[in-house]
Amino acid sequence: MIAVENISKKYSGQTALAPTTLTLASGQTTVLIGPSGCGKSTLLRLLIGLIQPDSGTVTIDGEGLTAQTVEKQRHKVGYVIQEGGLFPHLTAMQNIALLARFLGRSESSVQQRIEELSRLVQLPADALSRYPSGLSGGQRQRVGLMRALMLDPPLLLLDEPLGALDPITRSELQSELKEIFARLEKTVVLVTHDMGEAAYFGDTIALMRGGAIIQTGTLEDLLQRPAEKYVTDFIRAQRSPLPPMPEAQGL
Ligand code: ADP
């Protein structure tokens, strides 16, 4: 569904993304993972046309992403960033409805969709009238997800969506998100630097370093058939630093 061919990006002569080719299968979740600064967000931004590549092409549903098509193509894409990326001066409801209202959708269809999405992401009704500063981190993220899903795009791009959350909220939202992706049959690209999260979500994992994808495959591929030592080192370095839980006393 999405084909990326030889796409590259430099900033001030420095490579952010070396020529990269990748196919994103429909209805599947692809995780981009790697250390900070390795080009994950750059690749994601190129996929939605937020930045222009120096070379290469992105094709969504057989149609190239160009200056002429980008506005239309963006409606096929929901984009979620850390903390939801909400406008602070708009309520949750106004944030969610913004694009649909801008596109002239009827108020009744907007309201109906927001009700559907509130149920889907389990957002309490009273949260809709609050400004982002009056929402918890998890609620902001749910609102960000509702906004991304408002036009029911086939493609969802998520840039470290759970990075700013406490571990319990993060774990709750991880399982809810996974269920939502599967239920809605979305094509998903998720950026994380957390291997556990990549393993949990990724049908395919693309491990990056220094502006390049080092290996693309399933977790099993990365574990059993690492393309190079870096793959194994990266996975090892992410193992939990916690010692095993002590046995419960007296039970
Ligand atoms: P990641 O998402 O993996 O942390 P990024 O894609 O954000 O990495 O960044 C890749 C490289 O490109 C980094 O070296 C970063 O400093 C650089 N970079 C990203 N965006 C810009 C920008 N707008 N201007 C200059 N350099 C940038």
Coordinates of C-alpha atoms and ligand atoms in Angstrom, one line a residue:
M1 CA 0.0 0.0 0.0
I2 CA 2.8 2.4 0.8
A3 CA 6.0 2.2 -1.2
V4 CA 9.1 4.2 -0.3
E5 CA 11.8 4.2 -2.8
N6 CA 15.3 5.6 -2.4
I7 CA 14.0 8.4 -0.3
S8 CA 16.7 10.6 1.4
K9 CA 17.1 13.7 3.4
K10 CA 20.0 15.9 4.5
Y11 CA 20.0 18.9 6.8
S12 CA 22.8 21.5 6.2
G13 CA 24.8 18.8 4.4
Q14 CA 24.4 16.2 7.2
T15 CA 22.5 13.0 6.3
A16 CA 19.4 12.6 8.4
L17 CA 18.2 9.7 6.2
A18 CA 20.3 7.9 3.6
P19 CA 18.5 6.6 0.5
T20 CA 15.9 4.2 2.0
T21 CA 13.6 1.7 0.3
L22 CA 10.7 0.2 2.3
T23 CA 7.3 -1.3 1.6
L24 CA 4.5 -1.0 4.2
A25 CA 2.0 -3.8 3.9
S26 CA -1.7 -2.9 4.2
G27 CA -3.3 -3.7 7.5
Q28 CA 0.0 -4.4 9.2
T29 CA 2.0 -2.6 11.8
T30 CA 5.6 -1.6 11.0
V31 CA 7.7 -0.3 13.8
L32 CA 10.7 2.0 13.2
I33 CA 13.1 1.6 16.0
G34 CA 16.6 2.8 16.8
P35 CA 18.6 5.2 19.0
S36 CA 17.8 8.9 19.2
G37 CA 18.8 10.8 16.1
C38 CA 18.9 7.7 13.8
G39 CA 16.3 9.2 11.4
K40 CA 13.0 7.6 12.6
S41 CA 11.0 10.8 12.8
T42 CA 12.5 12.1 9.5
L43 CA 11.3 9.0 7.7
L44 CA 7.9 9.3 9.3
R45 CA 7.6 13.0 8.3
L46 CA 8.6 12.2 4.8
L47 CA 5.8 9.6 4.6
I48 CA 3.2 12.3 5.4
G49 CA 4.8 15.0 3.3
L50 CA 5.6 17.2 6.2
I51 CA 9.1 17.6 4.8
Q52 CA 10.4 17.3 1.3
P53 CA 12.9 14.6 0.4
D54 CA 16.1 15.4 -1.4
S55 CA 15.6 12.3 -3.6
G56 CA 13.3 9.4 -4.0
T57 CA 9.5 8.8 -3.9
V58 CA 6.7 7.9 -1.6
T59 CA 3.6 6.2 -3.2
I60 CA 0.4 5.9 -1.2
D61 CA -2.3 3.6 -2.8
G62 CA -0.5 3.8 -6.1
E63 CA -0.4 7.6 -6.2
G64 CA 2.9 9.5 -5.7
L65 CA 3.2 12.0 -2.9
T66 CA 4.0 15.3 -4.5
A67 CA 3.5 19.0 -3.8
Q68 CA 0.3 18.7 -5.9
T69 CA -1.1 15.6 -4.2
V70 CA 0.0 16.2 -0.6
E71 CA -3.1 17.9 0.7
K72 CA -5.4 15.2 -0.6
Q73 CA -3.0 12.4 0.4
R74 CA -2.8 13.7 4.0
H75 CA -6.5 13.0 4.5
K76 CA -5.6 9.3 4.1
V77 CA -3.2 9.6 7.0
G78 CA -3.7 10.0 10.7
Y79 CA -0.7 11.4 12.5
V80 CA -0.2 11.1 16.3
I81 CA 2.8 12.5 18.2
Q82 CA 4.0 12.5 21.8
E83 CA 1.4 14.1 24.2
G84 CA -1.1 14.1 21.4
G85 CA 0.3 17.3 19.8
L86 CA -3.0 19.1 20.6
F87 CA -3.6 22.9 20.2
P88 CA -3.6 24.2 23.7
H89 CA -6.2 27.0 23.1
L90 CA -8.8 24.5 21.7
T91 CA -10.9 22.1 23.8
A92 CA -10.5 18.4 23.2
M93 CA -13.7 18.4 21.1
Q94 CA -12.5 21.4 19.0
N95 CA -9.1 19.7 18.5
I96 CA -10.8 16.5 17.3
A97 CA -13.3 18.2 15.1
L98 CA -11.0 20.8 13.6
L99 CA -10.2 19.2 10.2
A100 CA -13.6 17.7 9.6
R101 CA -15.2 21.2 10.3
F102 CA -12.6 22.8 8.1
L103 CA -13.6 20.4 5.3
G104 CA -17.2 21.4 5.8
R105 CA -18.5 18.1 7.2
S106 CA -22.0 18.4 8.7
E107 CA -22.1 19.1 12.5
S108 CA -24.3 16.0 13.1
S109 CA -21.8 13.7 11.3
V110 CA -19.0 15.3 13.3
Q111 CA -20.9 14.7 16.6
Q112 CA -21.7 11.2 15.7
R113 CA -18.1 10.4 14.8
I114 CA -16.8 11.9 18.0
E115 CA -19.3 9.8 20.0
E116 CA -18.1 6.6 18.2
L117 CA -14.5 7.5 18.7
S118 CA -15.0 8.4 22.4
R119 CA -16.3 4.9 22.9
L120 CA -13.5 3.3 20.9
V121 CA -10.7 5.0 22.9
Q122 CA -12.7 5.1 26.2
L123 CA -12.5 8.8 26.7
P124 CA -15.0 10.0 29.4
A125 CA -17.6 12.4 28.0
D126 CA -16.7 15.3 30.4
A127 CA -13.1 15.3 29.0
L128 CA -14.3 16.5 25.6
S129 CA -15.1 20.0 26.9
R130 CA -11.7 20.4 28.6
Y131 CA -8.6 22.1 27.3
P132 CA -5.5 19.9 26.9
S133 CA -4.0 21.3 30.1
G134 CA -7.0 19.9 32.1
L135 CA -6.5 16.4 30.7
S136 CA -4.2 13.7 32.0
G137 CA -1.3 12.5 29.8
G138 CA -3.2 9.4 28.8
Q139 CA -6.3 11.4 28.0
R140 CA -4.4 13.8 25.8
Q141 CA -3.0 10.8 24.0
R142 CA -6.5 9.4 23.5
V143 CA -7.7 12.7 22.2
G144 CA -4.7 12.8 19.8
L145 CA -5.7 9.4 18.6
M146 CA -9.3 10.5 18.1
R147 CA -8.2 13.4 16.1
A148 CA -6.0 11.2 13.9
L149 CA -8.9 8.8 13.4
M150 CA -11.6 11.4 12.8
L151 CA -11.6 11.1 9.0
D152 CA -11.1 7.3 9.2
P153 CA -7.8 7.3 7.3
P154 CA -6.4 3.9 6.2
L155 CA -3.0 4.8 7.4
L156 CA -1.9 5.8 10.9
L157 CA 1.6 7.2 11.7
L158 CA 2.5 7.4 15.3
D159 CA 5.7 9.1 16.5
E160 CA 6.6 7.9 20.0
P161 CA 2.9 8.1 21.0
L162 CA 3.4 6.7 24.5
G163 CA 6.8 8.1 25.3
A164 CA 5.6 10.7 27.8
L165 CA 3.3 8.4 29.8
D166 CA 3.9 6.7 33.2
P167 CA 4.5 3.0 33.0
I168 CA 0.9 1.9 34.0
T169 CA -0.9 4.3 31.7
R170 CA 1.5 3.3 29.0
S171 CA 0.9 -0.4 29.4
E172 CA -2.9 0.2 29.4
L173 CA -2.8 2.3 26.3
Q174 CA -0.4 -0.2 24.5
S175 CA -3.0 -3.0 24.8
E176 CA -5.9 -0.7 23.8
L177 CA -4.0 0.6 20.8
K178 CA -3.1 -2.8 19.6
E179 CA -6.7 -3.9 19.8
I180 CA -7.8 -0.7 18.0
F181 CA -5.3 -1.2 15.2
A182 CA -6.4 -4.8 14.7
R183 CA -10.2 -4.0 14.9
L184 CA -10.0 -1.1 12.4
E185 CA -7.5 -3.0 10.1
K186 CA -5.3 0.1 9.8
T187 CA -1.9 0.2 8.2
V188 CA 0.3 1.5 11.0
V189 CA 3.8 2.9 11.2
L190 CA 4.9 3.4 14.8
V191 CA 8.1 5.0 15.9
T192 CA 9.6 4.0 19.2
H193 CA 13.0 3.5 20.8
D194 CA 11.7 0.8 23.1
M195 CA 12.3 -2.8 21.9
G196 CA 9.6 -4.2 24.2
E197 CA 7.1 -1.9 22.5
A198 CA 8.4 -2.8 19.1
A199 CA 8.1 -6.5 19.8
Y200 CA 4.6 -5.9 21.1
F201 CA 3.2 -4.0 18.1
G202 CA 5.4 -4.8 15.2
D203 CA 4.4 -7.3 12.5
T204 CA 7.5 -6.0 10.9
I205 CA 10.4 -4.2 12.7
A206 CA 12.8 -1.9 10.9
L207 CA 15.9 -1.3 13.0
M208 CA 17.7 1.9 12.2
R209 CA 21.1 3.4 12.9
G210 CA 22.8 6.6 11.6
G211 CA 20.1 7.4 9.0
A212 CA 19.8 3.9 7.5
I213 CA 17.6 0.8 8.0
I214 CA 20.0 -1.9 9.1
Q215 CA 17.5 -4.8 9.1
T216 CA 13.8 -5.2 8.4
G217 CA 12.0 -8.3 9.6
T218 CA 10.0 -10.0 12.3
L219 CA 11.3 -10.0 15.9
E220 CA 12.3 -13.6 15.3
D221 CA 14.3 -12.6 12.2
L222 CA 16.1 -10.0 14.2
L223 CA 16.8 -12.4 17.1
Q224 CA 17.6 -15.5 15.1
R225 CA 19.1 -14.1 11.9
P226 CA 20.7 -10.7 12.8
A227 CA 22.0 -8.8 9.7
E228 CA 24.9 -7.7 11.7
K229 CA 26.2 -7.6 15.3
Y230 CA 24.6 -4.2 15.9
V231 CA 21.2 -5.9 15.8
T232 CA 22.0 -8.3 18.6
D233 CA 23.8 -5.5 20.6
F234 CA 20.8 -3.2 20.3
I235 CA 18.3 -5.9 21.5
R236 CA 20.7 -6.9 24.3
A237 CA 21.2 -3.3 25.4
Q238 CA 17.4 -3.0 25.8
R239 CA 16.9 -5.9 28.1
S240 CA 15.3 -5.0 31.4
P241 CA 17.9 -3.8 34.0
L242 CA 15.6 -5.0 36.8
P243 CA 16.7 -8.1 38.8
P244 CA 14.1 -11.0 39.0
M245 CA 11.3 -10.3 41.5
P246 CA 12.1 -11.9 44.9
E247 CA 10.0 -14.9 45.9
A248 CA 6.9 -13.9 48.0
Q249 CA 7.7 -14.7 51.6
G250 CA 5.7 -17.2 53.6
L251 CA 3.4 -18.3 50.8
Ligands
ADP1 P1 15.0 10.2 15.5 O1 13.6 10.4 15.3 O2 15.5 8.8 15.2 O3 15.4 10.6 16.9 P2 15.4 12.4 13.7 O4 14.8 11.8 12.4 O5 14.6 13.3 14.5 O6 15.9 11.1 14.6 O7 16.7 13.1 13.3 C1 17.7 12.5 12.4 C2 18.9 13.5 12.3 O8 18.5 14.6 11.6 C3 19.4 14.0 13.7 O9 20.8 14.1 13.6 C4 18.7 15.3 13.8 O10 19.5 16.2 14.6 C5 18.6 15.8 12.4 N1 17.5 16.7 12.2 C6 16.2 16.3 12.3 N2 15.3 17.3 12.0 C7 16.1 18.4 11.7 C8 15.9 19.8 11.4 N3 14.7 20.2 11.2 N4 17.0 20.6 11.2 C9 18.2 20.1 11.3 N5 18.5 18.8 11.6 C10 17.5 18.0 11.9

